[in-house]
Coordinates of C-alpha atoms in Angstrom, one line a residue:
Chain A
X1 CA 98.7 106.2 127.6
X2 CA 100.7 104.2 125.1
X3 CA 99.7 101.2 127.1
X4 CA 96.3 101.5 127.0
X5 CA 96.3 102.3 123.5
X6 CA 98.3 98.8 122.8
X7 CA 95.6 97.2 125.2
X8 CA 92.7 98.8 123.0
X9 CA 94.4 98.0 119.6
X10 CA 95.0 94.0 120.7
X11 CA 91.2 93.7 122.0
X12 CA 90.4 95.2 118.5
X13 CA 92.3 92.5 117.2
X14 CA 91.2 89.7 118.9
X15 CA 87.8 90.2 118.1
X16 CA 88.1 90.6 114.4
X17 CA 87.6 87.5 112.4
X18 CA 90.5 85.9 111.0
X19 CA 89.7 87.1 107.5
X20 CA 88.0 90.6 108.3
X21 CA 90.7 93.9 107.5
X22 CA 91.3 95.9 110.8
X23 CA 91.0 99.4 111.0
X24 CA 93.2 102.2 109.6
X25 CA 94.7 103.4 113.3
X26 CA 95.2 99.4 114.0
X27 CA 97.4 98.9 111.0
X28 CA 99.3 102.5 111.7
X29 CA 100.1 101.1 115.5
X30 CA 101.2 97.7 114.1
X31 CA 103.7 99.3 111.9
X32 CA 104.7 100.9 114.6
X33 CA 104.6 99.0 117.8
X34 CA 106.7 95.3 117.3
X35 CA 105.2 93.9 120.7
X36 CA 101.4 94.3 119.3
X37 CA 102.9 93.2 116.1
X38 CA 103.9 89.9 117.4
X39 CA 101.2 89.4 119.4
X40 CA 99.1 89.9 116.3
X41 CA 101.4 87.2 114.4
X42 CA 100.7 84.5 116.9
X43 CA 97.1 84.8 117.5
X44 CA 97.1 84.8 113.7
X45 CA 98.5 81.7 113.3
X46 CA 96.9 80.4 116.6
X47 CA 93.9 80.8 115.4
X48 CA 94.4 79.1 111.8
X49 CA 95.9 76.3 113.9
X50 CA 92.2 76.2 115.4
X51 CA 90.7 76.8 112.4
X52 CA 92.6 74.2 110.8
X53 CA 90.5 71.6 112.8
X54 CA 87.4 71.7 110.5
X55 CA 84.3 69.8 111.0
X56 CA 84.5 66.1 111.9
X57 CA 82.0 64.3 110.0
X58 CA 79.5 61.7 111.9
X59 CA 79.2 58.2 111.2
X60 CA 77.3 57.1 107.9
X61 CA 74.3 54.9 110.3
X62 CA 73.6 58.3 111.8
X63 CA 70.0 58.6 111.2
X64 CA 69.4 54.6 111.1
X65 CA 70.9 54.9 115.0
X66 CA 69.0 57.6 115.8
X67 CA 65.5 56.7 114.1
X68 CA 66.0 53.0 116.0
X69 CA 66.7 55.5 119.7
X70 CA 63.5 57.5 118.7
X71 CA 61.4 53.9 118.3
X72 CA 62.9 52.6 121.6
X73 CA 62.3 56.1 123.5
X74 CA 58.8 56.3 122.0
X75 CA 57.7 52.8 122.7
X76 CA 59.6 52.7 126.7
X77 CA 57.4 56.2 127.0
X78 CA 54.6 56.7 129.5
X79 CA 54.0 55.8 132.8
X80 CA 56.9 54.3 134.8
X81 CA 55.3 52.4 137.1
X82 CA 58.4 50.4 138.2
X83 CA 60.6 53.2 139.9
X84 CA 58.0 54.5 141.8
X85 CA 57.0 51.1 143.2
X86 CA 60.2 50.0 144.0
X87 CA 60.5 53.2 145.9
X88 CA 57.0 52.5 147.7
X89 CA 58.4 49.1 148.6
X90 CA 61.4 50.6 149.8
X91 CA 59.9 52.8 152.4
X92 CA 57.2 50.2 153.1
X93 CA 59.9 47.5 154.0
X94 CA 61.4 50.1 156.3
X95 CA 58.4 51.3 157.6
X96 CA 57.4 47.8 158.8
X97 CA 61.2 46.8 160.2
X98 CA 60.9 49.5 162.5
X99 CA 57.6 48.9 163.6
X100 CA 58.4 45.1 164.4
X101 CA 61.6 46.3 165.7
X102 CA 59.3 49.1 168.0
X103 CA 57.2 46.4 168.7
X104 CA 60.4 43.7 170.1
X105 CA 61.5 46.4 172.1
X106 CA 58.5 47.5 173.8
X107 CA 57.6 43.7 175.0
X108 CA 61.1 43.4 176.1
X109 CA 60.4 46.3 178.4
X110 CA 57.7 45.3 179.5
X111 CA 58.3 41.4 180.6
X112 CA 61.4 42.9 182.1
X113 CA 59.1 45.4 184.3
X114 CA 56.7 42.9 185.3
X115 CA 59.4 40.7 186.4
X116 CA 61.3 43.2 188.2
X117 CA 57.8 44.3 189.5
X118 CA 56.9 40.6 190.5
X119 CA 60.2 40.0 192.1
X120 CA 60.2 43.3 194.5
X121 CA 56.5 43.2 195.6
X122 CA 55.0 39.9 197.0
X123 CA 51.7 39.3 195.3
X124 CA 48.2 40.4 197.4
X125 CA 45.6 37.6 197.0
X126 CA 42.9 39.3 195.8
X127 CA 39.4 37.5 196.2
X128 CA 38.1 36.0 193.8
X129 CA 35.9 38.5 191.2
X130 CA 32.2 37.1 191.7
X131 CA 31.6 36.3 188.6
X132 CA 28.6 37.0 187.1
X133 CA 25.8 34.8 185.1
X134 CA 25.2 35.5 181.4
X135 CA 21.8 37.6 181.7
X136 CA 19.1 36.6 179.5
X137 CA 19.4 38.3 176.6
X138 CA 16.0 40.5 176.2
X139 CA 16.4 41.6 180.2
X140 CA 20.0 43.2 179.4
X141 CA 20.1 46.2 178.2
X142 CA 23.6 47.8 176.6
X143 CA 24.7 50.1 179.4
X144 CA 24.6 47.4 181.9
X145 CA 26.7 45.4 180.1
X146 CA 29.2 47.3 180.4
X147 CA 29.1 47.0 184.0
X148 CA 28.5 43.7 183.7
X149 CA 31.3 41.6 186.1
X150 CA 33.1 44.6 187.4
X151 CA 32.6 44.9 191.6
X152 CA 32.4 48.6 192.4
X153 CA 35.6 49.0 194.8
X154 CA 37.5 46.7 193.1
X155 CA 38.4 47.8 189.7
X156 CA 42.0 49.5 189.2
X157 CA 42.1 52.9 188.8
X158 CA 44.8 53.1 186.5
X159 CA 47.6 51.2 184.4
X160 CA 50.1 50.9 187.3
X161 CA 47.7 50.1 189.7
X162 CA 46.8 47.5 187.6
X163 CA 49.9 45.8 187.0
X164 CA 51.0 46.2 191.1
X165 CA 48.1 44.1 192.0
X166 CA 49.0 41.1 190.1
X167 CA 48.0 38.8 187.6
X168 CA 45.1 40.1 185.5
X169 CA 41.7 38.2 186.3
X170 CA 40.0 37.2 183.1
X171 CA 36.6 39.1 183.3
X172 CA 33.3 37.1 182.9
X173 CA 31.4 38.2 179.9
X174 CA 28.0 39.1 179.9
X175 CA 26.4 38.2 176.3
X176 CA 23.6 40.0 174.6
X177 CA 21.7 39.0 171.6
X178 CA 21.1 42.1 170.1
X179 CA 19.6 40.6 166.8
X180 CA 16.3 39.8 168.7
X181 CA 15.9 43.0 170.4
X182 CA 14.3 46.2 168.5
X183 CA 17.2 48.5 167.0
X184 CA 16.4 52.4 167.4
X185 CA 15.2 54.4 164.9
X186 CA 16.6 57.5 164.0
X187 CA 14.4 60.1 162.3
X188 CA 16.4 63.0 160.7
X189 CA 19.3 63.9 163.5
X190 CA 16.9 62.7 166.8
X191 CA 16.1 59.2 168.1
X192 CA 12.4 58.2 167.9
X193 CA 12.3 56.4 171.0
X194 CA 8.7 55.4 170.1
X195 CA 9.1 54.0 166.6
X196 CA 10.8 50.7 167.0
X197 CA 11.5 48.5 164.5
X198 CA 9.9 45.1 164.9
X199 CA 12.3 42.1 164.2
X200 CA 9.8 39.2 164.5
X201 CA 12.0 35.9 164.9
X202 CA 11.0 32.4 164.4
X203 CA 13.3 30.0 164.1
X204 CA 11.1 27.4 163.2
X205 CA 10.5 29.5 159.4
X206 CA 12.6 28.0 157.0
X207 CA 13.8 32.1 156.3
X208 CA 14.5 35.1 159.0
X209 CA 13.0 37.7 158.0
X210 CA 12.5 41.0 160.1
X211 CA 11.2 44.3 158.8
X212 CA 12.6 47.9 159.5
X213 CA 10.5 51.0 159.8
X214 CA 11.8 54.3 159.6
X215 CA 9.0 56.2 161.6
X216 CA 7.9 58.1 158.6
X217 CA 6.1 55.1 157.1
X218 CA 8.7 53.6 155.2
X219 CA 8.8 50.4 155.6
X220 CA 11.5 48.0 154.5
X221 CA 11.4 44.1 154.6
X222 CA 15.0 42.2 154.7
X223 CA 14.7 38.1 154.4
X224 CA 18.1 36.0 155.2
X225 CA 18.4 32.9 154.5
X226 CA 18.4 30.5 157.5
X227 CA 21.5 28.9 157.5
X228 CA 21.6 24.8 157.8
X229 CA 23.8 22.6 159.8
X230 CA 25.1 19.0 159.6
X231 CA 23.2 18.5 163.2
X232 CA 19.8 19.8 161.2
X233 CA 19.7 17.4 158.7
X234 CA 21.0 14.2 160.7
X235 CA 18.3 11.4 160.7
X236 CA 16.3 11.1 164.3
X237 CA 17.7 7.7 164.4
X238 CA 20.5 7.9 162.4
X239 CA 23.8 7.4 163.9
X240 CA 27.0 10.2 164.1
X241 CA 29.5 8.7 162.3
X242 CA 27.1 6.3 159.8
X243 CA 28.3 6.0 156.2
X244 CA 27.6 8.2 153.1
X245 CA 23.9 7.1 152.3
X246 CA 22.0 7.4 155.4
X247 CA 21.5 10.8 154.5
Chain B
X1 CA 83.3 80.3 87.2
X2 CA 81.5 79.2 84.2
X3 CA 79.2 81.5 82.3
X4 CA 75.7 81.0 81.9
X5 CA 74.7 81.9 78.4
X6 CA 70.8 80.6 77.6
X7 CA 67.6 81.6 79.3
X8 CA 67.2 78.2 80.5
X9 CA 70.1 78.3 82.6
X10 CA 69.8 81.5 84.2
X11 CA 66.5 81.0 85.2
X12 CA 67.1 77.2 87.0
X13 CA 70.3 79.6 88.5
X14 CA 67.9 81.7 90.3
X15 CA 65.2 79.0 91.2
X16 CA 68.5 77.3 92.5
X17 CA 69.6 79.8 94.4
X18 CA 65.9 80.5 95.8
X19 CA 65.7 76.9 97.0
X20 CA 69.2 77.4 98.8
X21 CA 67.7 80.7 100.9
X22 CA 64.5 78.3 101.5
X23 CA 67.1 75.7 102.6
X24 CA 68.4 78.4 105.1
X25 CA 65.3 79.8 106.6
X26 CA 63.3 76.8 107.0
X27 CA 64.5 75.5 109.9
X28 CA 61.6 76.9 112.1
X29 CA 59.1 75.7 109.2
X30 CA 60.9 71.9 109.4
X31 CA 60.5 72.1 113.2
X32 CA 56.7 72.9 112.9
X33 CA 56.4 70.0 110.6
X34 CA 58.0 67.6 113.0
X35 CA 55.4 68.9 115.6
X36 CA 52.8 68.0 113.3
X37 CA 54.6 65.0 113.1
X38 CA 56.3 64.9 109.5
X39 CA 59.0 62.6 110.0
X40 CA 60.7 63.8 106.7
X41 CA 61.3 66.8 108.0
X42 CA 62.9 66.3 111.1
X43 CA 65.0 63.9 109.2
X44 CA 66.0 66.7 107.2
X45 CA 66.9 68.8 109.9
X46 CA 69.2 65.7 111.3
X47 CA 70.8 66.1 108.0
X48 CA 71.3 69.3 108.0
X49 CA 73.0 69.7 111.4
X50 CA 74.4 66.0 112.4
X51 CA 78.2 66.9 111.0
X52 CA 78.1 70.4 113.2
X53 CA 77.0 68.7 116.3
X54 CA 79.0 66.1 116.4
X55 CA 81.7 68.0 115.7
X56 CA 81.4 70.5 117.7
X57 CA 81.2 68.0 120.8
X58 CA 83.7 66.2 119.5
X59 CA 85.7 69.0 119.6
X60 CA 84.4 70.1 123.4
X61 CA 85.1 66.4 124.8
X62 CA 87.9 64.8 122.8
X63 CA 85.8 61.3 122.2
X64 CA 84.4 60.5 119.2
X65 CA 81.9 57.9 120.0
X66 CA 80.9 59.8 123.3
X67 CA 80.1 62.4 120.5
X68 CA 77.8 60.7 118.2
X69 CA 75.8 59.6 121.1
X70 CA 75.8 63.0 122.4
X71 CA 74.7 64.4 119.0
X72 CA 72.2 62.0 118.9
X73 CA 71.1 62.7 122.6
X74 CA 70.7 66.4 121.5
X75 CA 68.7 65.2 118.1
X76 CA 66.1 63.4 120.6
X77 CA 65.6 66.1 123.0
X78 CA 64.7 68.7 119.9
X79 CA 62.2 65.9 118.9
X80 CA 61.0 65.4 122.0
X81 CA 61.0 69.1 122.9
X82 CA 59.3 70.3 119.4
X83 CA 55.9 71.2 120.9
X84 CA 57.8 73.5 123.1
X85 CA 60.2 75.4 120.9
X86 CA 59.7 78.6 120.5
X87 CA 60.8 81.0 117.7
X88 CA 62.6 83.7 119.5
X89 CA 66.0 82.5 118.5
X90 CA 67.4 80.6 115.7
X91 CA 67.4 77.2 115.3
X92 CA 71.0 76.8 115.4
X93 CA 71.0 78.6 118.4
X94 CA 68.7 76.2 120.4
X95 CA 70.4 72.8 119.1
X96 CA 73.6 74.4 120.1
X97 CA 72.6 75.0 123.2
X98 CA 71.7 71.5 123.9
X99 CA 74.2 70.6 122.4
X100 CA 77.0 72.6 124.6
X101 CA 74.5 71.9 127.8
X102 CA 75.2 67.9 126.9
X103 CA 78.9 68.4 126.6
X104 CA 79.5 70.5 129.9
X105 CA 77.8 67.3 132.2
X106 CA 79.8 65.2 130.5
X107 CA 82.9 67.0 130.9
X108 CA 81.6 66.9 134.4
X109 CA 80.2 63.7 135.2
X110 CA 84.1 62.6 133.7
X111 CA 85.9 65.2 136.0
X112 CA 83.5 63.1 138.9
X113 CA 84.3 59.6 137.7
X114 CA 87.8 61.1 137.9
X115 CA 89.0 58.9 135.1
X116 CA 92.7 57.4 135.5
X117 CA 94.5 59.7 132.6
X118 CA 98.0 58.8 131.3
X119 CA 98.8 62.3 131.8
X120 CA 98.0 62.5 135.1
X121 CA 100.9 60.3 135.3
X122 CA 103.2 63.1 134.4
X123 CA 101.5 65.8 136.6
X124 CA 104.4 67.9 138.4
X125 CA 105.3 67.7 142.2
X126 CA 104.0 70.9 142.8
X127 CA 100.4 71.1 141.5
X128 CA 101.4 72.9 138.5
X129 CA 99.9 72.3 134.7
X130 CA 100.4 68.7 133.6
X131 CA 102.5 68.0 130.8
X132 CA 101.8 66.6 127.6
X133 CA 101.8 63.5 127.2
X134 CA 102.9 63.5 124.1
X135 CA 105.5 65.9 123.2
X136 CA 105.8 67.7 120.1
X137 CA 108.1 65.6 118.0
X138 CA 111.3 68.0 117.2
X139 CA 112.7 65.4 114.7
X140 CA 112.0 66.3 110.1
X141 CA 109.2 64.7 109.1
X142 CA 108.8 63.7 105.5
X143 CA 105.5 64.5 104.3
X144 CA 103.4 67.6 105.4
X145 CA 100.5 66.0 105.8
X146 CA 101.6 63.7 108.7
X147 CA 102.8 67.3 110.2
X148 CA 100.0 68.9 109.9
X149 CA 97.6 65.8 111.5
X150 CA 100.0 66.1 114.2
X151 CA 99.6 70.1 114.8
X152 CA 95.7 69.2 114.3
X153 CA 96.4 66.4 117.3
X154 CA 98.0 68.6 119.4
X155 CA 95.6 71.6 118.9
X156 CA 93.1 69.1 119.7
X157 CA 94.8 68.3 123.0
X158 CA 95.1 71.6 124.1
X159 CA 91.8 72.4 123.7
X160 CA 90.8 69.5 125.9
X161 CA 92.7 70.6 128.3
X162 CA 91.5 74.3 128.6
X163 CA 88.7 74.9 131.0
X164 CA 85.0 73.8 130.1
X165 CA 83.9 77.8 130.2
X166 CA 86.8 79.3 127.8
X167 CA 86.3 75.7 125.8
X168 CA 83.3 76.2 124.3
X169 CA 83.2 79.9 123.3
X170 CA 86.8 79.1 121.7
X171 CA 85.4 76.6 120.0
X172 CA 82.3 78.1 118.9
X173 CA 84.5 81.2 117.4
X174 CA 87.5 79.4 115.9
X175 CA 86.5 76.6 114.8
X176 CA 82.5 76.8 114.5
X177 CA 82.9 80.8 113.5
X178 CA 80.0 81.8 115.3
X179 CA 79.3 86.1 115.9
X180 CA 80.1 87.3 119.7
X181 CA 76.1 88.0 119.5
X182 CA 75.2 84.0 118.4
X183 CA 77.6 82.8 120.9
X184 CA 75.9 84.5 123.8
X185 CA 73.1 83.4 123.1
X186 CA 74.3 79.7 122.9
X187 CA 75.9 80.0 126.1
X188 CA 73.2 82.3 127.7
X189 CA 75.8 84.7 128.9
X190 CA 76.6 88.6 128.1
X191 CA 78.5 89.1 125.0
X192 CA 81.7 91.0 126.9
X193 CA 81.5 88.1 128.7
X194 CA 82.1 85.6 125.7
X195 CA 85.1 88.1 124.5
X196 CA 87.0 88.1 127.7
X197 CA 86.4 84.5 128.0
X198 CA 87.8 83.9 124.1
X199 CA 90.3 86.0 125.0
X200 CA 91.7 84.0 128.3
X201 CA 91.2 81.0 126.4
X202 CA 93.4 82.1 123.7
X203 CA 96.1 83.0 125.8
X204 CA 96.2 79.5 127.7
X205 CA 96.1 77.9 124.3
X206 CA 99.3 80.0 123.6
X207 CA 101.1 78.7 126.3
X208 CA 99.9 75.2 125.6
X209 CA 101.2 75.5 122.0
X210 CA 104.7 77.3 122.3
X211 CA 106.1 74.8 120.7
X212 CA 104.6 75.1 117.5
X213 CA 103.9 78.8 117.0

């Protein structure tokens, strides 16, 4: 009981100020308790010891320091474009390193398996893919072309397949000139198979032009210029490699 | 105190003393004007509370020049931060507690740079408390005043070396003289918290300064 009164009269203690009075029942127990009178005395004089510390002044260019910090903060404000890109660059850097790296590796791989491949198996002559005449351009139409150069039996079925039967064959090409022929024309979400547009070419105007209908009457008329050569302007007679001035 | 005897006097007494309660409540109203961007103003508050905070975190990190940049760090924030202050504490509150929030990451980006200190030299085998550096000096000493800066020294010391949560409500009581209620608020705690704490740190100041109570 005594204990806890000492306890409760030293927290009382501790929280007064250093010049407020304490109560009546504190001073009564201090006159009569020496241990919470001496713990009184030394907080006392711990806390003018702390006290005693006062206030520090700050330097006399206080405000001329902190006015010139405010101008530099305000004028480095805004966007900081430079942290951000050096980060973008960053990933960017990495991003392609491991891609080239991804890219090293995987033809590695791959010139190893062929020649592994090449080594185990001996190679199948194949015959020789017939190989198909350019078609004339109006007579072709887009589907065939596709087809165009491929024999039916012949063509690998898949990736391995592929790379069993040997070296690849370079494919003839089949050309089209699609510029000449009549483009589609799409009305709302349908093809109108029977509108066309008509591209009329002559090669011989010293323009291209070619007009585009829409089906709903809209007509629309696009000129390019025809574009000029050296060979165009040469001289009939002229020779190839004549000086400047025969032009 | 001298007595005021014509009409003259009394009355620039009381418009005195009416511009020293204005000087006291217009922190919020100096604020505002800063917003607004009244550079007059915020220069006024700088004057008004650039000895406390440095002091104070001079007092909290031992450094002087570390705490005139801090005060000054704190000074910017409140400038930058015056279109979001809001009045539901005082103003002293809210630079304080920028203030102390400063001081605490320095204390702890120091205790991370782990800084090579002359007393770790003297730090004991076992893991205990280091020990002063420097000693109290037992010998007479001549003038007073070199005893007291000495004391002042050593308090200083001690304080350093007390834990960054019993440091600054010990500071902010004893030295500062801040109310339990301010103090919680600074340090945005609960005000039985800030006694024990005070408390604790008084009693491991005690220990630090045996030799000189």
């Amino acid at each position: 009981m005594r204990k806890n009164n000492c306890e409760e009269i030293r927290r009382e203690l501790d929280e007064l100020m250093l010049d407020e009075a304490c109560s009546a029942s504190a001073v009564e127990h201090l006159k009569r308790c020496p241990t919470c009178r001496e713990f009184y005395e030394t907080r006392t004089k711990l806390r003018q010891m702390v006290g005693s510390l006062g206030t520090v002044a700050a330097p006399p260019d206080f405000d001329f320091r902190l006015r010139a910090r405010l101008a530099n903060d305000s004028s480095s404000q805004g966007f900081h474009f430079w942290p951000l890109a050096r980060k973008g660059l960053a990933f960017a850097a990495v991003l392609v390193v491991f891609l080239m790296g991804i890219i090293v590796v995987r033809n590695i791989v791959n010139q190893q398996t062929n020649r592994e491949v090449a080594e185990s198996k001996p190679v199948v002559p194949q015959p020789a893919p017939k190989l198909v005449a350019p078609v004339a351009p109006n007579t072709v139409s887009p589907s065939s072309e596709l087809t165009a150069g491929v024999q039916p039996g012949t063509a690998p079925k898949n990736k391995s397949e592929r790379s069993v039967t040997g070296p690849r064959v370079k494919r003839p090409l089949a050309t089209v000139e699609s510029a000449s022929m009549g483009a589609q024309v799409i009305s709302g979400s349908r093809i109108d198979s029977e509108a066309t547009a008509v591209i009329p070419i002559d090669a011989s105007l010293p323009s291209f032009k070619f007009s585009l209908d829409d089906g709903s009457g809209n007509a629309r008329t696009i000129s390019v210029p025809t574009v000029r050569f050296g060979s165009q302007r040469m001289l009939p007679n002229g020779h190839q490699f004549a000086q400047k001035g025969i032009w | 105190m001298e007595t005021l005897t014509t009409i003259d006097e009394l009355g620039f007494a009381r418009a005195l003393q009416e511009d020293m309660l204005e000087d006291t409540t217009s922190d919020h109203a100096l604020l505002e004007a800063t917003r607004t961007g009244d550079q007059d103003a915020f220069a006024e508050l700088v004057s008004r509370y650039r000895n406390q905070i440095t002091s104070y975190i001079y007092r909290m990190t031992n450094d002087y020049d570390g705490a005139v940049d801090l005060a000054q760090e704190t000074f910017v924030r409140v400038y930058r931060a015056a279109d979001r202050y809001q009045r539901s504490y005082a103003f002293s509150t809210y630079i304080y507690r920028i203030a102390t929030n400063l001081a605490i990451s320095e204390l702890r980006k120091r205790k991370r740079r782990k800084l090579v200190s002359l007393t770790g030299f003297f730090l004991p085998s076992d893991g205990g408390e280091p020990k002063e550096l420097n000693p109290p000096d037992c010998r007479p000493l001549q003038d007073s005043e070199l005893v007291d800066t000495e004391r002042r020294n050593a308090v200083q010391r001690a304080i350093s070396t007390l834990p960054e949560k019993y440091r600054a409500p010990l500071i902010l009581r004893d030295v500062e003289g801040r109310s339990y209620d301010e103090i919680a608020k600074i340090l945005e705690t609960s005000e039985g918290t800030v006694k024990s704490r005070i408390s604790r740190a008084r009693g491991f100041l005690r220990e630090k300064m045996r030799a000189y109570l």
